[in-house]
PDB file of C-alpha atoms in Angstrom:
ATOM      1  CA  UNK A   1     -44.323  46.359  54.036  1.00 63.00           C
ATOM      2  CA  UNK A   2     -41.429  48.426  52.738  1.00 67.00           C
ATOM      3  CA  UNK A   3     -41.046  48.725  48.979  1.00 85.00           C
ATOM      4  CA  UNK A   4     -37.553  47.694  47.893  1.00 92.00           C
ATOM      5  CA  UNK A   5     -35.662  48.451  44.694  1.00 94.00           C
ATOM      6  CA  UNK A   6     -32.867  46.259  43.370  1.00 97.00           C
ATOM      7  CA  UNK A   7     -30.946  46.217  40.069  1.00 97.00           C
ATOM      8  CA  UNK A   8     -32.316  43.465  37.829  1.00 97.00           C
ATOM      9  CA  UNK A   9     -28.946  41.844  37.205  1.00 97.00           C
ATOM     10  CA  UNK A  10     -25.280  41.914  38.194  1.00 98.00           C
ATOM     11  CA  UNK A  11     -22.157  40.060  37.164  1.00 97.00           C
ATOM     12  CA  UNK A  12     -19.261  39.032  39.359  1.00 97.00           C
ATOM     13  CA  UNK A  13     -15.990  37.215  38.737  1.00 97.00           C
ATOM     14  CA  UNK A  14     -15.389  34.093  40.758  1.00 97.00           C
ATOM     15  CA  UNK A  15     -13.318  34.806  43.866  1.00 97.00           C
ATOM     16  CA  UNK A  16     -14.209  38.492  43.950  1.00 97.00           C
ATOM     17  CA  UNK A  17     -16.605  40.150  46.365  1.00 97.00           C
ATOM     18  CA  UNK A  18     -20.191  40.525  45.185  1.00 98.00           C
ATOM     19  CA  UNK A  19     -21.878  43.682  46.495  1.00 98.00           C
ATOM     20  CA  UNK A  20     -25.628  43.667  45.964  1.00 98.00           C
ATOM     21  CA  UNK A  21     -27.417  46.954  46.666  1.00 98.00           C
ATOM     22  CA  UNK A  22     -30.988  47.496  47.808  1.00 97.00           C
ATOM     23  CA  UNK A  23     -32.974  50.689  48.313  1.00 95.00           C
ATOM     24  CA  UNK A  24     -35.749  50.646  50.922  1.00 91.00           C
ATOM     25  CA  UNK A  25     -36.471  54.321  51.532  1.00 86.00           C
ATOM     26  CA  UNK A  26     -39.966  53.660  52.934  1.00 86.00           C
ATOM     27  CA  UNK A  27     -38.860  51.160  55.560  1.00 87.00           C
ATOM     28  CA  UNK A  28     -40.397  51.790  58.964  1.00 86.00           C
ATOM     29  CA  UNK A  29     -38.629  51.651  62.292  1.00 83.00           C
ATOM     30  CA  UNK A  30     -39.787  48.163  63.242  1.00 85.00           C
ATOM     31  CA  UNK A  31     -39.151  46.518  59.881  1.00 89.00           C
ATOM     32  CA  UNK A  32     -36.143  44.316  59.343  1.00 92.00           C
ATOM     33  CA  UNK A  33     -34.140  44.001  56.136  1.00 94.00           C
ATOM     34  CA  UNK A  34     -34.100  40.354  55.042  1.00 95.00           C
ATOM     35  CA  UNK A  35     -32.021  38.811  52.275  1.00 97.00           C
ATOM     36  CA  UNK A  36     -32.910  35.547  50.585  1.00 97.00           C
ATOM     37  CA  UNK A  37     -31.694  33.861  47.448  1.00 97.00           C
ATOM     38  CA  UNK A  38     -33.232  31.322  45.110  1.00 96.00           C
ATOM     39  CA  UNK A  39     -30.952  29.055  43.155  1.00 94.00           C
ATOM     40  CA  UNK A  40     -32.663  27.870  39.970  1.00 87.00           C
ATOM     41  CA  UNK A  41     -36.048  26.573  41.114  1.00 80.00           C
ATOM     42  CA  UNK A  42     -35.092  25.467  44.611  1.00 92.00           C
ATOM     43  CA  UNK A  43     -36.734  26.868  47.719  1.00 95.00           C
ATOM     44  CA  UNK A  44     -35.586  30.347  48.795  1.00 96.00           C
ATOM     45  CA  UNK A  45     -32.598  30.207  51.098  1.00 97.00           C
ATOM     46  CA  UNK A  46     -32.361  32.579  54.049  1.00 96.00           C
ATOM     47  CA  UNK A  47     -29.072  34.496  54.026  1.00 97.00           C
ATOM     48  CA  UNK A  48     -29.102  37.207  56.675  1.00 97.00           C
ATOM     49  CA  UNK A  49     -31.241  39.925  58.234  1.00 95.00           C
ATOM     50  CA  UNK A  50     -30.751  43.092  60.242  1.00 94.00           C
ATOM     51  CA  UNK A  51     -32.564  46.002  61.806  1.00 93.00           C
ATOM     52  CA  UNK A  52     -30.085  48.837  62.315  1.00 91.00           C
ATOM     53  CA  UNK A  53     -26.635  47.411  62.886  1.00 88.00           C
ATOM     54  CA  UNK A  54     -24.389  45.742  60.353  1.00 94.00           C
ATOM     55  CA  UNK A  55     -24.538  41.966  60.528  1.00 96.00           C
ATOM     56  CA  UNK A  56     -22.198  39.153  59.503  1.00 97.00           C
ATOM     57  CA  UNK A  57     -22.623  35.412  59.405  1.00 96.00           C
ATOM     58  CA  UNK A  58     -20.915  32.508  57.690  1.00 95.00           C
ATOM     59  CA  UNK A  59     -22.603  33.292  54.385  1.00 95.00           C
ATOM     60  CA  UNK A  60     -22.491  37.052  54.013  1.00 97.00           C
ATOM     61  CA  UNK A  61     -22.302  40.518  55.518  1.00 98.00           C
ATOM     62  CA  UNK A  62     -25.123  43.056  55.602  1.00 98.00           C
ATOM     63  CA  UNK A  63     -24.328  46.751  55.671  1.00 97.00           C
ATOM     64  CA  UNK A  64     -27.277  49.028  56.517  1.00 95.00           C
ATOM     65  CA  UNK A  65     -26.913  52.793  56.113  1.00 94.00           C
ATOM     66  CA  UNK A  66     -27.426  54.922  59.179  1.00 93.00           C
ATOM     67  CA  UNK A  67     -30.700  56.345  57.844  1.00 92.00           C
ATOM     68  CA  UNK A  68     -31.822  52.763  57.010  1.00 92.00           C
ATOM     69  CA  UNK A  69     -32.882  53.803  53.502  1.00 92.00           C
ATOM     70  CA  UNK A  70     -30.536  51.360  51.781  1.00 95.00           C
ATOM     71  CA  UNK A  71     -28.398  48.324  52.415  1.00 96.00           C
ATOM     72  CA  UNK A  72     -25.757  46.194  50.713  1.00 98.00           C
ATOM     73  CA  UNK A  73     -25.359  42.450  50.847  1.00 98.00           C
ATOM     74  CA  UNK A  74     -21.732  41.384  50.526  1.00 98.00           C
ATOM     75  CA  UNK A  75     -20.635  37.907  49.484  1.00 98.00           C
ATOM     76  CA  UNK A  76     -16.914  38.184  50.249  1.00 97.00           C
ATOM     77  CA  UNK A  77     -15.598  35.538  47.841  1.00 96.00           C
ATOM     78  CA  UNK A  78     -18.217  34.657  45.244  1.00 97.00           C
ATOM     79  CA  UNK A  79     -18.233  31.162  43.770  1.00 97.00           C
ATOM     80  CA  UNK A  80     -20.113  29.706  40.810  1.00 97.00           C
ATOM     81  CA  UNK A  81     -22.598  28.221  43.285  1.00 96.00           C
ATOM     82  CA  UNK A  82     -23.584  31.740  44.358  1.00 97.00           C
ATOM     83  CA  UNK A  83     -25.268  32.297  40.989  1.00 98.00           C
ATOM     84  CA  UNK A  84     -28.895  32.907  41.975  1.00 97.00           C
ATOM     85  CA  UNK A  85     -31.676  35.461  42.257  1.00 97.00           C
ATOM     86  CA  UNK A  86     -31.182  37.557  45.392  1.00 98.00           C
ATOM     87  CA  UNK A  87     -34.141  39.152  47.130  1.00 97.00           C
ATOM     88  CA  UNK A  88     -34.061  42.077  49.538  1.00 96.00           C
ATOM     89  CA  UNK A  89     -37.243  42.314  51.619  1.00 94.00           C
ATOM     90  CA  UNK A  90     -38.252  44.866  54.220  1.00 90.00           C
ATOM     91  CA  UNK A  91     -40.745  43.394  56.657  1.00 85.00           C
ATOM     92  CA  UNK A  92     -41.690  42.855  60.239  1.00 77.00           C
ATOM     93  CA  UNK A  93     -40.849  39.525  61.788  1.00 70.00           C
ATOM     94  CA  UNK A  94     -43.770  37.148  61.887  1.00 72.00           C
ATOM     95  CA  UNK A  95     -45.526  38.379  58.764  1.00 84.00           C
ATOM     96  CA  UNK A  96     -45.712  37.334  55.125  1.00 89.00           C
ATOM     97  CA  UNK A  97     -42.682  38.064  52.994  1.00 92.00           C
ATOM     98  CA  UNK A  98     -43.338  40.086  49.836  1.00 90.00           C
ATOM     99  CA  UNK A  99     -40.915  38.977  47.118  1.00 92.00           C
ATOM    100  CA  UNK A 100     -40.102  41.386  44.301  1.00 91.00           C
ATOM    101  CA  UNK A 101     -38.148  40.578  41.163  1.00 92.00           C
ATOM    102  CA  UNK A 102     -34.779  40.559  42.928  1.00 95.00           C
ATOM    103  CA  UNK A 103     -31.300  40.761  41.421  1.00 97.00           C
ATOM    104  CA  UNK A 104     -30.022  37.946  39.225  1.00 97.00           C
ATOM    105  CA  UNK A 105     -26.357  37.508  40.163  1.00 98.00           C
ATOM    106  CA  UNK A 106     -24.226  35.695  37.620  1.00 98.00           C
ATOM    107  CA  UNK A 107     -20.832  34.510  38.842  1.00 97.00           C
ATOM    108  CA  UNK A 108     -18.424  33.482  36.120  1.00 96.00           C
ATOM    109  CA  UNK A 109     -14.960  31.961  36.104  1.00 93.00           C
TER     110      UNK A 109
ATOM    111  CA  UNK B   1     -30.980  19.310  62.287  1.00 53.00           C
ATOM    112  CA  UNK B   2     -33.689  18.647  59.732  1.00 72.00           C
ATOM    113  CA  UNK B   3     -34.925  21.578  57.722  1.00 93.00           C
ATOM    114  CA  UNK B   4     -38.457  22.221  56.509  1.00 97.00           C
ATOM    115  CA  UNK B   5     -39.721  19.006  54.924  1.00 97.00           C
ATOM    116  CA  UNK B   6     -42.245  19.075  52.127  1.00 98.00           C
ATOM    117  CA  UNK B   7     -43.826  16.117  50.412  1.00 97.00           C
ATOM    118  CA  UNK B   8     -44.371  14.996  47.863  1.00 97.00           C
ATOM    119  CA  UNK B   9     -41.640  16.706  45.841  1.00 96.00           C
ATOM    120  CA  UNK B  10     -43.644  16.187  42.660  1.00 97.00           C
ATOM    121  CA  UNK B  11     -47.383  15.643  42.352  1.00 98.00           C
ATOM    122  CA  UNK B  12     -49.353  14.985  39.197  1.00 98.00           C
ATOM    123  CA  UNK B  13     -53.130  15.322  39.186  1.00 98.00           C
ATOM    124  CA  UNK B  14     -55.831  15.296  36.543  1.00 97.00           C
ATOM    125  CA  UNK B  15     -58.252  18.191  36.272  1.00 97.00           C
ATOM    126  CA  UNK B  16     -60.980  17.879  38.881  1.00 97.00           C
ATOM    127  CA  UNK B  17     -58.961  15.819  41.353  1.00 98.00           C
ATOM    128  CA  UNK B  18     -57.787  16.930  44.775  1.00 98.00           C
ATOM    129  CA  UNK B  19     -54.192  17.783  45.656  1.00 98.00           C
ATOM    130  CA  UNK B  20     -52.809  17.564  49.208  1.00 98.00           C
ATOM    131  CA  UNK B  21     -49.441  19.089  49.955  1.00 98.00           C
ATOM    132  CA  UNK B  22     -47.732  18.462  53.273  1.00 98.00           C
ATOM    133  CA  UNK B  23     -45.228  20.525  55.218  1.00 98.00           C
ATOM    134  CA  UNK B  24     -43.380  19.604  58.395  1.00 97.00           C
ATOM    135  CA  UNK B  25     -41.789  22.683  59.974  1.00 96.00           C
ATOM    136  CA  UNK B  26     -38.339  22.800  61.469  1.00 95.00           C
ATOM    137  CA  UNK B  27     -38.094  21.598  65.051  1.00 92.00           C
ATOM    138  CA  UNK B  28     -39.141  24.322  67.440  1.00 89.00           C
ATOM    139  CA  UNK B  29     -40.925  26.384  64.782  1.00 92.00           C
ATOM    140  CA  UNK B  30     -44.564  27.130  65.503  1.00 92.00           C
ATOM    141  CA  UNK B  31     -45.310  29.354  62.489  1.00 95.00           C
ATOM    142  CA  UNK B  32     -45.935  28.043  58.978  1.00 97.00           C
ATOM    143  CA  UNK B  33     -46.321  29.977  55.724  1.00 97.00           C
ATOM    144  CA  UNK B  34     -47.330  28.806  52.262  1.00 98.00           C
ATOM    145  CA  UNK B  35     -46.203  30.499  49.044  1.00 97.00           C
ATOM    146  CA  UNK B  36     -46.877  29.752  45.392  1.00 97.00           C
ATOM    147  CA  UNK B  37     -44.587  30.325  42.437  1.00 95.00           C
ATOM    148  CA  UNK B  38     -46.218  30.153  39.026  1.00 92.00           C
ATOM    149  CA  UNK B  39     -43.978  29.352  36.039  1.00 86.00           C
ATOM    150  CA  UNK B  40     -41.658  32.271  35.250  1.00 82.00           C
ATOM    151  CA  UNK B  41     -43.121  34.377  38.069  1.00 86.00           C
ATOM    152  CA  UNK B  42     -42.111  35.415  41.569  1.00 88.00           C
ATOM    153  CA  UNK B  43     -43.156  33.897  44.861  1.00 93.00           C
ATOM    154  CA  UNK B  44     -46.554  34.973  46.158  1.00 95.00           C
ATOM    155  CA  UNK B  45     -47.711  34.624  49.746  1.00 95.00           C
ATOM    156  CA  UNK B  46     -50.805  32.507  50.277  1.00 97.00           C
ATOM    157  CA  UNK B  47     -51.426  31.821  53.969  1.00 97.00           C
ATOM    158  CA  UNK B  48     -49.834  32.083  57.424  1.00 96.00           C
ATOM    159  CA  UNK B  49     -50.740  29.656  60.183  1.00 96.00           C
ATOM    160  CA  UNK B  50     -49.845  28.937  63.759  1.00 94.00           C
ATOM    161  CA  UNK B  51     -50.841  25.740  65.508  1.00 89.00           C
ATOM    162  CA  UNK B  52     -54.594  25.246  64.959  1.00 88.00           C
ATOM    163  CA  UNK B  53     -55.057  28.864  63.820  1.00 94.00           C
ATOM    164  CA  UNK B  54     -55.064  30.679  60.504  1.00 95.00           C
ATOM    165  CA  UNK B  55     -53.428  34.055  61.116  1.00 94.00           C
ATOM    166  CA  UNK B  56     -53.459  35.569  57.618  1.00 94.00           C
ATOM    167  CA  UNK B  57     -55.057  34.056  54.523  1.00 95.00           C
ATOM    168  CA  UNK B  58     -55.101  37.217  52.439  1.00 94.00           C
ATOM    169  CA  UNK B  59     -53.185  35.565  49.581  1.00 94.00           C
ATOM    170  CA  UNK B  60     -55.313  32.467  49.378  1.00 96.00           C
ATOM    171  CA  UNK B  61     -57.748  32.086  46.458  1.00 95.00           C
ATOM    172  CA  UNK B  62     -61.305  32.301  47.783  1.00 91.00           C
ATOM    173  CA  UNK B  63     -62.435  28.977  46.365  1.00 95.00           C
ATOM    174  CA  UNK B  64     -61.013  25.467  46.259  1.00 98.00           C
ATOM    175  CA  UNK B  65     -57.969  26.227  48.444  1.00 98.00           C
ATOM    176  CA  UNK B  66     -57.700  25.536  52.164  1.00 97.00           C
ATOM    177  CA  UNK B  67     -54.917  25.140  54.691  1.00 97.00           C
ATOM    178  CA  UNK B  68     -54.577  23.731  58.173  1.00 97.00           C
ATOM    179  CA  UNK B  69     -51.874  23.275  60.784  1.00 96.00           C
ATOM    180  CA  UNK B  70     -53.240  20.828  63.364  1.00 93.00           C
ATOM    181  CA  UNK B  71     -52.006  20.386  66.897  1.00 90.00           C
ATOM    182  CA  UNK B  72     -50.285  17.177  65.842  1.00 90.00           C
ATOM    183  CA  UNK B  73     -48.802  16.473  62.437  1.00 92.00           C
ATOM    184  CA  UNK B  74     -47.799  18.508  59.406  1.00 96.00           C
ATOM    185  CA  UNK B  75     -49.441  21.517  57.850  1.00 97.00           C
ATOM    186  CA  UNK B  76     -51.614  20.624  54.863  1.00 98.00           C
ATOM    187  CA  UNK B  77     -52.416  22.756  51.830  1.00 98.00           C
ATOM    188  CA  UNK B  78     -55.437  21.313  50.065  1.00 98.00           C
ATOM    189  CA  UNK B  79     -56.574  22.174  46.566  1.00 98.00           C
ATOM    190  CA  UNK B  80     -59.927  20.781  45.505  1.00 98.00           C
ATOM    191  CA  UNK B  81     -61.045  20.267  41.896  1.00 98.00           C
ATOM    192  CA  UNK B  82     -57.683  21.267  40.473  1.00 98.00           C
ATOM    193  CA  UNK B  83     -57.459  23.184  37.192  1.00 97.00           C
ATOM    194  CA  UNK B  84     -54.554  23.691  34.794  1.00 95.00           C
ATOM    195  CA  UNK B  85     -53.821  27.109  36.279  1.00 95.00           C
ATOM    196  CA  UNK B  86     -52.972  25.497  39.621  1.00 97.00           C
ATOM    197  CA  UNK B  87     -49.783  24.078  38.109  1.00 97.00           C
ATOM    198  CA  UNK B  88     -46.998  25.699  40.098  1.00 97.00           C
ATOM    199  CA  UNK B  89     -44.323  25.189  42.724  1.00 97.00           C
ATOM    200  CA  UNK B  90     -45.728  25.436  46.244  1.00 98.00           C
ATOM    201  CA  UNK B  91     -43.263  26.358  48.963  1.00 98.00           C
ATOM    202  CA  UNK B  92     -43.696  26.104  52.682  1.00 98.00           C
ATOM    203  CA  UNK B  93     -41.678  28.106  55.185  1.00 97.00           C
ATOM    204  CA  UNK B  94     -41.493  27.925  58.958  1.00 96.00           C
ATOM    205  CA  UNK B  95     -40.195  30.237  61.629  1.00 94.00           C
ATOM    206  CA  UNK B  96     -40.008  30.620  65.366  1.00 90.00           C
ATOM    207  CA  UNK B  97     -41.843  33.626  66.817  1.00 85.00           C
ATOM    208  CA  UNK B  98     -39.977  36.769  65.685  1.00 81.00           C
ATOM    209  CA  UNK B  99     -37.402  34.813  63.676  1.00 88.00           C
ATOM    210  CA  UNK B 100     -36.589  34.521  59.958  1.00 92.00           C
ATOM    211  CA  UNK B 101     -38.521  32.129  57.761  1.00 95.00           C
ATOM    212  CA  UNK B 102     -36.794  29.026  56.433  1.00 96.00           C
ATOM    213  CA  UNK B 103     -38.116  27.394  53.292  1.00 97.00           C
ATOM    214  CA  UNK B 104     -38.536  23.832  52.141  1.00 97.00           C
ATOM    215  CA  UNK B 105     -37.652  22.584  48.669  1.00 95.00           C
ATOM    216  CA  UNK B 106     -41.239  22.809  47.492  1.00 97.00           C
ATOM    217  CA  UNK B 107     -43.832  20.614  45.832  1.00 98.00           C
ATOM    218  CA  UNK B 108     -44.100  20.827  42.054  1.00 97.00           C
ATOM    219  CA  UNK B 109     -47.747  20.352  41.127  1.00 98.00           C
ATOM    220  CA  UNK B 110     -48.565  19.437  37.547  1.00 97.00           C
ATOM    221  CA  UNK B 111     -52.144  19.244  36.283  1.00 97.00           C
ATOM    222  CA  UNK B 112     -52.878  17.085  33.268  1.00 94.00           C
TER     223      UNK B 112
END
């Protein structure tokens, strides 16, 4: 499993884009980059994942550098409900997810 | 389009009793994972199952804990002779083969 490094906390103003970085320099060629978030003590919510190409869905965009050593999760218009702990995980599909400490994103009005 | 269903949402047990936590995966998902989150700590993997098979139980405590995912019915995480240290939130996730895991809302286990 790839070791990932994320800043412990970030702040974002409501309505602005939130850009959450993640370093995963040891990621191997067959490992995906997954992003999850956990709001308060609810179950983790799947956001997006990618292998090499940039990905976009209704929740967020994922930008992966060409060398795959880092990625950025983009929430285009953050709302108060996006306040959560965000986890970046490098792993193969079909295996256990290893959660680190993540980034606590605080969105304020 | 029901998500991963866990029950009960809250479970209270006295020391020495048994706790049974149930997880129904999303429709079409054949893989189930159990995770535990102790108070003020991160999520830790416990066990990964496919129908009738345990694939990876490397995160499961060696004693008192067991898990199953029968051919019919939900996956069950069973904790025998519970102790105070078992108090935690237990999350189940399911996935299709080669797809992302989707989590339930968890069972909060409290030991008196």
